Short mmCIF file of C-alpha atoms in Angstrom, two decimals:
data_model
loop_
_atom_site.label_atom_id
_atom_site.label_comp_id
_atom_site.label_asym_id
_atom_site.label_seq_id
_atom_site.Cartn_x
_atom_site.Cartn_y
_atom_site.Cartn_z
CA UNK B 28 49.73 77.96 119.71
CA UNK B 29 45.82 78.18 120.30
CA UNK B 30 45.22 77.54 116.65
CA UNK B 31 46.77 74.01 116.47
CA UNK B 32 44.61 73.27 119.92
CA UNK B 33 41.71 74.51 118.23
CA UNK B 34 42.21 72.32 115.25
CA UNK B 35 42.62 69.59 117.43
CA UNK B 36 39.43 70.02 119.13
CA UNK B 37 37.38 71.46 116.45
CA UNK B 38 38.20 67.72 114.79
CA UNK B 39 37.74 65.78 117.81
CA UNK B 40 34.21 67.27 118.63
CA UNK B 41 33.66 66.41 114.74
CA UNK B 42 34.92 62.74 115.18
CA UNK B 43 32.59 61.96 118.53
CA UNK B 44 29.48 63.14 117.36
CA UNK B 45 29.16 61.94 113.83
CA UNK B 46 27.39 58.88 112.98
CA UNK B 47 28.13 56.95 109.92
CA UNK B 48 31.19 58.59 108.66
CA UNK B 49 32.20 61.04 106.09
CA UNK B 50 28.61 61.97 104.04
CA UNK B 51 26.91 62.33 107.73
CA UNK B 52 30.09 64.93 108.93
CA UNK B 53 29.65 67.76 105.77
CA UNK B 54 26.57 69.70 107.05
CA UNK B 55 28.61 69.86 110.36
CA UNK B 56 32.02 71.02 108.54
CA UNK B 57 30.00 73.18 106.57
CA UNK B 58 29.37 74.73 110.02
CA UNK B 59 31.66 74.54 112.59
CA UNK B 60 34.80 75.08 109.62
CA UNK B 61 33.55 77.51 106.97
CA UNK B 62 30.52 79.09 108.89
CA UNK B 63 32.03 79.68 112.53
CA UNK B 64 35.64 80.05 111.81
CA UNK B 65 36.40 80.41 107.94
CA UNK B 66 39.10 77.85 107.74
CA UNK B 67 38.09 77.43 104.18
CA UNK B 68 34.66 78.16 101.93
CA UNK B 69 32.54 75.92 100.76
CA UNK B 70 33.67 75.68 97.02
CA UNK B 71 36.79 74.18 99.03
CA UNK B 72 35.54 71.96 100.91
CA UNK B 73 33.32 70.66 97.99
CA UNK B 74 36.65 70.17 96.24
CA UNK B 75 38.09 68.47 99.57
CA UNK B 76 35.31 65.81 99.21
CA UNK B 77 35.99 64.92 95.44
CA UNK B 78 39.04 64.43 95.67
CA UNK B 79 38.73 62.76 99.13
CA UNK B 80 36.48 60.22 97.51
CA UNK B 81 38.77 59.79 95.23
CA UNK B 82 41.93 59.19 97.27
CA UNK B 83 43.07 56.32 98.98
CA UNK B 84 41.95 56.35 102.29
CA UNK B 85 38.53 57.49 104.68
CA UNK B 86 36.99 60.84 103.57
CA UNK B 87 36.79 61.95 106.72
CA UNK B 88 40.58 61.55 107.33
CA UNK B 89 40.83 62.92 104.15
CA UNK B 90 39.34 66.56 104.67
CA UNK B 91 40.66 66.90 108.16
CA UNK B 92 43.86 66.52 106.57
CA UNK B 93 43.33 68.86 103.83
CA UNK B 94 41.76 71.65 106.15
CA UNK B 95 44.98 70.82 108.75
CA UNK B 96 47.22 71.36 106.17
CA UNK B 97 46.06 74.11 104.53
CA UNK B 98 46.11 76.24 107.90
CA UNK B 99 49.06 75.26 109.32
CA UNK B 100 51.08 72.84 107.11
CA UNK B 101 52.47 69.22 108.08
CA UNK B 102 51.93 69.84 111.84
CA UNK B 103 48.37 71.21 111.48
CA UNK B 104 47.64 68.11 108.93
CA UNK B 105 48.69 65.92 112.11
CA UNK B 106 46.52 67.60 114.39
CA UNK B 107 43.36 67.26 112.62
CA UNK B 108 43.90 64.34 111.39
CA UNK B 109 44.58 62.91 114.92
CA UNK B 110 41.67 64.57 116.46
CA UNK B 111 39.42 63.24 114.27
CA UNK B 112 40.43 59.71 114.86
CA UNK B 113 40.67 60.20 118.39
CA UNK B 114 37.47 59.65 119.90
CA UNK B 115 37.02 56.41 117.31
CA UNK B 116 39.76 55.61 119.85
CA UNK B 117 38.65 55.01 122.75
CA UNK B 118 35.04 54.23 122.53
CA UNK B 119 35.64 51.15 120.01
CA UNK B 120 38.77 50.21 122.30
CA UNK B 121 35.91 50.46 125.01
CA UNK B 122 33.64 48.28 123.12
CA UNK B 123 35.80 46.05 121.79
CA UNK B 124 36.89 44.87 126.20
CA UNK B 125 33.56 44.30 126.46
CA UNK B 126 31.94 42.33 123.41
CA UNK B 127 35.43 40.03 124.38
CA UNK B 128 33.80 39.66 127.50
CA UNK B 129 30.27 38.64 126.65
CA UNK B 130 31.08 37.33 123.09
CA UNK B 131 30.77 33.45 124.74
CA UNK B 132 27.35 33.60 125.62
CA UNK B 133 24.59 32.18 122.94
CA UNK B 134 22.30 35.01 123.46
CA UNK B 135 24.69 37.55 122.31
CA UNK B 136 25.82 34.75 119.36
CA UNK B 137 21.99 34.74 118.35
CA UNK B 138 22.09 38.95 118.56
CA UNK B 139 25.07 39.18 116.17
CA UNK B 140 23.22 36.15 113.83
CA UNK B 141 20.57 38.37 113.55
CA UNK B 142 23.03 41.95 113.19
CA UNK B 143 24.64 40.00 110.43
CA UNK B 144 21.20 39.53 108.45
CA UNK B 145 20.94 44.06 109.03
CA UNK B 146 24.60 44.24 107.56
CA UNK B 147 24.04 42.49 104.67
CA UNK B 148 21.07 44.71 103.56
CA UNK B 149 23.05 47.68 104.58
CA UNK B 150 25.97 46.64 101.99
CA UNK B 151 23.46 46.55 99.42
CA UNK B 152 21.86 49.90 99.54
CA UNK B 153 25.69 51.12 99.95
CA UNK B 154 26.74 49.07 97.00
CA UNK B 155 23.22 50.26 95.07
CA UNK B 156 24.50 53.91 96.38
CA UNK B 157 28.27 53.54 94.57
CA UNK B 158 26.85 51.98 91.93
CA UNK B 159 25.31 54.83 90.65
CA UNK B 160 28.27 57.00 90.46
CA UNK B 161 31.05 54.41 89.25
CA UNK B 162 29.48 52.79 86.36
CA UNK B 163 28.92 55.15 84.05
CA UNK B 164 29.12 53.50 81.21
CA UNK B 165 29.37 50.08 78.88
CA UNK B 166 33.14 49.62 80.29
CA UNK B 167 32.94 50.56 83.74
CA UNK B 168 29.92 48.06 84.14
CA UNK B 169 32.40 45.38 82.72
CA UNK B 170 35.03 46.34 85.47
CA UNK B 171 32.34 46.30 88.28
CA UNK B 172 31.05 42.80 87.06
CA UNK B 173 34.13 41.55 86.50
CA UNK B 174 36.02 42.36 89.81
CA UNK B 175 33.04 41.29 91.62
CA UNK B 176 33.03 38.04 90.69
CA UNK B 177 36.74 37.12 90.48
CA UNK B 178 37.05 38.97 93.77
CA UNK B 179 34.11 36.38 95.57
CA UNK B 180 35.40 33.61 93.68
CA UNK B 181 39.42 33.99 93.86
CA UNK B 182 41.15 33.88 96.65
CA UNK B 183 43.63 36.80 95.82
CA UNK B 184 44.40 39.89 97.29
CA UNK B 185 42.14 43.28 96.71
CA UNK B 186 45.32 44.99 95.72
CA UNK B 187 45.82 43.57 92.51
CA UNK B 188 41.97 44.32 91.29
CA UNK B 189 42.61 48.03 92.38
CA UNK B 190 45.61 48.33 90.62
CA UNK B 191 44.99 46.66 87.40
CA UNK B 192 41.68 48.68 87.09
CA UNK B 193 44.04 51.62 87.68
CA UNK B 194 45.94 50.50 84.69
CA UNK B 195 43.04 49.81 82.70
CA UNK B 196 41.46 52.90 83.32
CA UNK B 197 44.63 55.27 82.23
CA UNK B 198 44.76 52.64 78.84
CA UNK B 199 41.59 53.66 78.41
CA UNK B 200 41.30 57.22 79.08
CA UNK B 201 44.21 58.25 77.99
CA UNK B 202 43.75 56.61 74.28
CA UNK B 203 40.74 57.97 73.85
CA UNK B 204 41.77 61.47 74.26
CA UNK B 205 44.41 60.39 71.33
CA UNK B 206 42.14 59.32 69.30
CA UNK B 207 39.98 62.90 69.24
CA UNK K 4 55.99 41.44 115.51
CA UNK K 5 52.35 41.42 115.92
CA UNK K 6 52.81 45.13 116.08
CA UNK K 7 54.21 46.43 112.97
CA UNK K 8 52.31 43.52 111.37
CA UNK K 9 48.92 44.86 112.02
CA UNK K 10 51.01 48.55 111.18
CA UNK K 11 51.63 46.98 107.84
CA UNK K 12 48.33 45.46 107.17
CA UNK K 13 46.51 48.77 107.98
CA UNK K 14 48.90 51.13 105.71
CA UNK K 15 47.96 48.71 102.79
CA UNK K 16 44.43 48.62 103.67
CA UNK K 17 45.07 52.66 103.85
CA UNK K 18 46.72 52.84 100.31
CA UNK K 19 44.53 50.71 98.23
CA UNK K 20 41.14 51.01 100.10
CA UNK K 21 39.32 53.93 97.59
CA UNK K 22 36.12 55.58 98.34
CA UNK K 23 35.68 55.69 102.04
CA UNK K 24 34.87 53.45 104.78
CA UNK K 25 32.88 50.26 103.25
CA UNK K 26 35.52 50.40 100.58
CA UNK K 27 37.88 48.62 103.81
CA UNK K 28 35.84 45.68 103.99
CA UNK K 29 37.02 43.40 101.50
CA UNK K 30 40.52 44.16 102.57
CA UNK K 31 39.57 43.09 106.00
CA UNK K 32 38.33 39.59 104.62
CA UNK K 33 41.59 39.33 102.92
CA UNK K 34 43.49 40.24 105.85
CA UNK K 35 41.45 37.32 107.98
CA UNK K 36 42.22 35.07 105.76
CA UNK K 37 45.68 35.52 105.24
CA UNK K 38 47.02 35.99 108.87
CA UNK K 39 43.98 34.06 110.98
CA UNK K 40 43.52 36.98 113.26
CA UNK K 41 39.19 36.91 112.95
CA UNK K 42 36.44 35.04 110.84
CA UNK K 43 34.26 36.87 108.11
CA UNK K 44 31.84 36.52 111.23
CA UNK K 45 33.75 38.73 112.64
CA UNK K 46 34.33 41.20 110.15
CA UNK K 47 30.32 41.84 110.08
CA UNK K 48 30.17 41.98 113.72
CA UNK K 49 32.68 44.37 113.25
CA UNK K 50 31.09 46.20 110.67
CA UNK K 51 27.75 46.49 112.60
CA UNK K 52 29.59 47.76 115.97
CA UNK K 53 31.41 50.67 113.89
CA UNK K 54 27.93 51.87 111.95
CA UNK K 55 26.45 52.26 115.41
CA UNK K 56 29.12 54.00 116.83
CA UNK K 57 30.02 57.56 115.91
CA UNK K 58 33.21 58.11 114.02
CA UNK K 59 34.35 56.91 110.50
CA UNK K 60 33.78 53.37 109.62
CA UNK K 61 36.99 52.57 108.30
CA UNK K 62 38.98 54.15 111.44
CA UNK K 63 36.60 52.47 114.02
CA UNK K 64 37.11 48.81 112.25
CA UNK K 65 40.95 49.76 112.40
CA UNK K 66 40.78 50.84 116.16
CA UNK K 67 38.54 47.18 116.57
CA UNK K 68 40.51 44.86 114.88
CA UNK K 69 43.66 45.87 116.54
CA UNK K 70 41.84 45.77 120.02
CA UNK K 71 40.99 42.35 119.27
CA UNK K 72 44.29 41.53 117.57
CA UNK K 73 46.86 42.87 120.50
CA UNK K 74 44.97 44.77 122.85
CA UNK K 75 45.40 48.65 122.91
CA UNK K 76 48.95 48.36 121.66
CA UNK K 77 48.07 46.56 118.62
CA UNK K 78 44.44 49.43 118.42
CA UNK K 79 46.87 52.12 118.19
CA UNK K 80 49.40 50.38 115.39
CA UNK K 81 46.47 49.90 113.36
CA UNK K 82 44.71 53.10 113.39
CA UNK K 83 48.57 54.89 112.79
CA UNK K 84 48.87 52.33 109.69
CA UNK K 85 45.43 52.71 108.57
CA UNK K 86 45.96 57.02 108.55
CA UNK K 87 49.00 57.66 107.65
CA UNK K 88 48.74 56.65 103.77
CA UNK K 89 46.12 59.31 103.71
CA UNK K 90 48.13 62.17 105.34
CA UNK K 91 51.03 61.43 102.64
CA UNK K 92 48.90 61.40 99.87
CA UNK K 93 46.73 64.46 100.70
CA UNK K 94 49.68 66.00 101.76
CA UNK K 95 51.08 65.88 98.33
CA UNK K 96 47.79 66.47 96.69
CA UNK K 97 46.89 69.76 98.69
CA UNK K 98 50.52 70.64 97.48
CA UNK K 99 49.26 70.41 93.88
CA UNK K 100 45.85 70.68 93.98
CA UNK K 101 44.88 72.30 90.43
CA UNK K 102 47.34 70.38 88.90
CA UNK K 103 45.70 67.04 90.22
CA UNK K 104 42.32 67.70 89.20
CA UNK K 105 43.40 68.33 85.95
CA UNK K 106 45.47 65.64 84.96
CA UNK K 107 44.69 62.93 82.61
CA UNK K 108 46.30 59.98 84.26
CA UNK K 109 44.78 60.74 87.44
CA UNK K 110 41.50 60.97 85.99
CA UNK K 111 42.15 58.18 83.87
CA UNK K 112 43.08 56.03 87.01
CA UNK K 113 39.94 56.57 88.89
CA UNK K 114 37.55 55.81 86.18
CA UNK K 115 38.80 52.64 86.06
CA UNK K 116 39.42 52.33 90.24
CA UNK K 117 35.76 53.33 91.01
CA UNK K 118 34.10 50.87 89.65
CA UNK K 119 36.41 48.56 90.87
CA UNK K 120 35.95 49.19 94.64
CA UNK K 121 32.59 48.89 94.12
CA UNK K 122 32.71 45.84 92.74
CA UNK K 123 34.94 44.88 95.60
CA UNK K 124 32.39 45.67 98.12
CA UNK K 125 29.69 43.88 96.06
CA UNK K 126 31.90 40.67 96.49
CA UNK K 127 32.31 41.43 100.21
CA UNK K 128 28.69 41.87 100.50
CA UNK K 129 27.89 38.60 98.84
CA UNK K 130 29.60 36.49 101.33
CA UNK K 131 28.20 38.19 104.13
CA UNK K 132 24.90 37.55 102.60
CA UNK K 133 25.54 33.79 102.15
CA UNK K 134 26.79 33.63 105.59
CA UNK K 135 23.47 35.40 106.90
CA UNK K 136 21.13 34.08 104.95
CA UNK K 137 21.90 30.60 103.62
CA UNK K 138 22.64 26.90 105.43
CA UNK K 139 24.89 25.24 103.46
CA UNK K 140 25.06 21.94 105.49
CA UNK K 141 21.32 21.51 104.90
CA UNK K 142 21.36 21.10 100.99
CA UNK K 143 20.10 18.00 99.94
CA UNK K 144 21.02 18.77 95.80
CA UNK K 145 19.56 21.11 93.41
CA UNK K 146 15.43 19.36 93.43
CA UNK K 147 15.36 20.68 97.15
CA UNK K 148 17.69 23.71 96.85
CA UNK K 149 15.71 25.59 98.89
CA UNK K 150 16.26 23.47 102.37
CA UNK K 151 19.52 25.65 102.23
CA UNK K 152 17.17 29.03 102.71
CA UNK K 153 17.10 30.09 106.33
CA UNK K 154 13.57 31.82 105.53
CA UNK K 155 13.20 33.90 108.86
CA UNK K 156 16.59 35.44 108.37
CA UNK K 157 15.10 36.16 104.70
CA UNK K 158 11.96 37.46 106.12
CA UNK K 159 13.88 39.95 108.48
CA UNK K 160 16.31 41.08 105.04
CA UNK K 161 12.89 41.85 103.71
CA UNK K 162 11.84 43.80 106.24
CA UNK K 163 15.01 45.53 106.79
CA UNK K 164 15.33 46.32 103.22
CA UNK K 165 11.57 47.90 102.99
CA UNK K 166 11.99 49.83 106.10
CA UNK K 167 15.25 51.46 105.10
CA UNK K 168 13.71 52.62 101.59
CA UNK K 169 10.67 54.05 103.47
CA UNK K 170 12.51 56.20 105.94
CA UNK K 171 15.71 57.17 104.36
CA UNK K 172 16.44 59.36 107.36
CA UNK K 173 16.47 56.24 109.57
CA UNK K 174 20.05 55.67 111.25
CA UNK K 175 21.75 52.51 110.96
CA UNK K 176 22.66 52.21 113.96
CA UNK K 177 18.19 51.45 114.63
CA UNK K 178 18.07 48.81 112.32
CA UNK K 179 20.88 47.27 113.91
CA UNK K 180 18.73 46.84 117.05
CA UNK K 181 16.07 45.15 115.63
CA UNK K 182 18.26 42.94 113.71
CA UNK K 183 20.07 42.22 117.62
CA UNK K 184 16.53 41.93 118.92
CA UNK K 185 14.90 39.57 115.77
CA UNK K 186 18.23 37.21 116.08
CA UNK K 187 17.91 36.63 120.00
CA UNK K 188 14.15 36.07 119.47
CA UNK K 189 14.12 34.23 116.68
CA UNK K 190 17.62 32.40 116.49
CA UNK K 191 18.43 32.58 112.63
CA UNK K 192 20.79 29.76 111.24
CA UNK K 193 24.23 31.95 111.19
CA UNK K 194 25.00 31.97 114.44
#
């Protein structure tokens, strides 16, 4: 019984004190989950993170999962996963009450006109970030430009870009290798 | 059902969203579109609230969106939806991990999905740019195009930009503050 608590909490500490989501939380794993308590080693959790990245869904969520599961199956996958949401929980519920509260006055309007302005740049370096890894070559440049501009231009759901790049990218792939 | 609405929205957002937490955003647009529930506004207030607040981005805009949505009720069907595509699919994966890694379809999949979700987020980013950065109801045609730059708000991108090159080390959550503080002083076009 102590181990799924432990999971629990070990992923609930990890969920209030990391900033900035899943890159910021690896030296921590790396430490509290492979140094401290040798859930898993670090080749692992390396793997955790590629294919995390990789997967539908937040890497963080992602490797909590993986680690979960790996020590206790479908009900340790649930704990972790939980734990690391849970603090995300209540402060932003928290937050959320009181930006309701003061979201009226033109002071905290001007704030947020001028948060908006940070955001922006902060997309880019993320975007400039991605970039980097995802095109990789002469066809994966014409994807990025591409979706980009049909997806600011059309008005049509994200789904359909993901999945016919999906499609594209097995075409691709997958014919080349036949061709060799 | 406002409930297993925002459930539903989430799980999609869950299933599709690839390569972390900014990879949510232009799912969230969509999502304000479609159902009216918040502005784009919104979705970069939103944005700046969860990069200053520990926790993973894509959980705490979840956990936000539902708040605003339907209270706690609607907080806690969003995070659920938003979570449990992951669990599945990890699930499964950790079930066949080796075999995953290796296979040709998967691999062949992601190629083309990566650059895809970034290009998703580059279109996201655009329109929060315009909406930051530009006045639209000031253009007086294309010999004066540049009555629609708001140049203060430029001036602080500038600065923003610069400062987060310089010190790479710098959390977010700083430059977020003087953004707060430069728009109260300086009241910049988008608000």
């Amino acid at each position: 019984m102590k181990i799924y608590w432990e999971l629990f909490s070990v992923f609930f500490r990890m969920g209030a004190i990391t900033f900035g989501g899943g890159y910021a939380m690896l030296p921590i794993l790396q430490r509290e989950v492979v140094d401290a308590r040798g859930w898993c080693t670090n080749e692992e959790l390396a793997d955790y993170y590629a294919i995390g990245q990789c997967t539908p869904g937040i890497i963080a969520v992602n490797t909590a999962t993986f680690i979960g599961f790996k020590l206790k199956g479908v009900p340790g996958a649930l704990l972790a996963t939980y734990g690391v949401v849970a603090p995300s929980f209540v402060i932003i519920g928290i937050i959320a009450a009181l930006l309701q509260n003061f979201a009226q006055y033109a002071v905290v309007q001007n704030a947020f006109a001028g948060i908006r302005v940070v955001v922006a740049v902060l997309i880019f370096n993320a975007v400039c970030k991605l970039y980097k890894t995802s095109v990789i070559d002469k066809l994966t440049l014409a994807v990025f430009i591409a979706v980009a501009a049909l997806a600011y231009f059309l008005d049509v759901s994200p789904v359909l870009f993901v999945v016919a790049a999906a499609a594209a990218g097995i075409a691709v792939h997958v014919g080349k290798e036949a061709r060799k | 059902m406002i409930y297993l609405q925002l459930f539903w929205e989430f799980f999609q957002t869950g299933l599709f969203a690839v390569g972390g937490g900014l990879a949510t955003l232009p799912f969230l647009y969509d999502m304000g579109a479609r159902t009216g529930w918040f502005t784009a506004h919104q979705v970069a207030d939103m944005l700046a609230v969860s990069e200053s607040t520990p926790g993973p981005i894509g959980i705490n805009m979840a956990v936000y969106t539902g708040y605003t949505t339907a209270g706690i009720w609607g907080s806690l069907c969003a995070l659920v939806g938003i979570v449990t595509p992951s669990i599945i699919v990890i699930v499964i994966v950790a079930a066949f991990l080796r075999a995953f890694r290796d296979n040709r379809y998967v691999n062949g999949a992601f190629y083309g999905i990566r650059p895809a979700s970034t290009g998703l987020i580059a279109a996201a980013g655009l329109a929060v740019a315009v909406s930051a950065l530009l006045r639209p109801d000031a253009w007086q045609g294309w010999s004066r195009f540049w009555t629609v730059l708001d140049w203060k708000a430029w001036l602080l991108a500038a600065v923003i930009f610069a400062v987060s090159k310089k010190w790479k080390k710098l959390h977010p959550a700083f430059l977020i503050l003087i953004g707060a503080a430069a728009g109260a002083v300086f009241r910049f076009a988008g608000a």
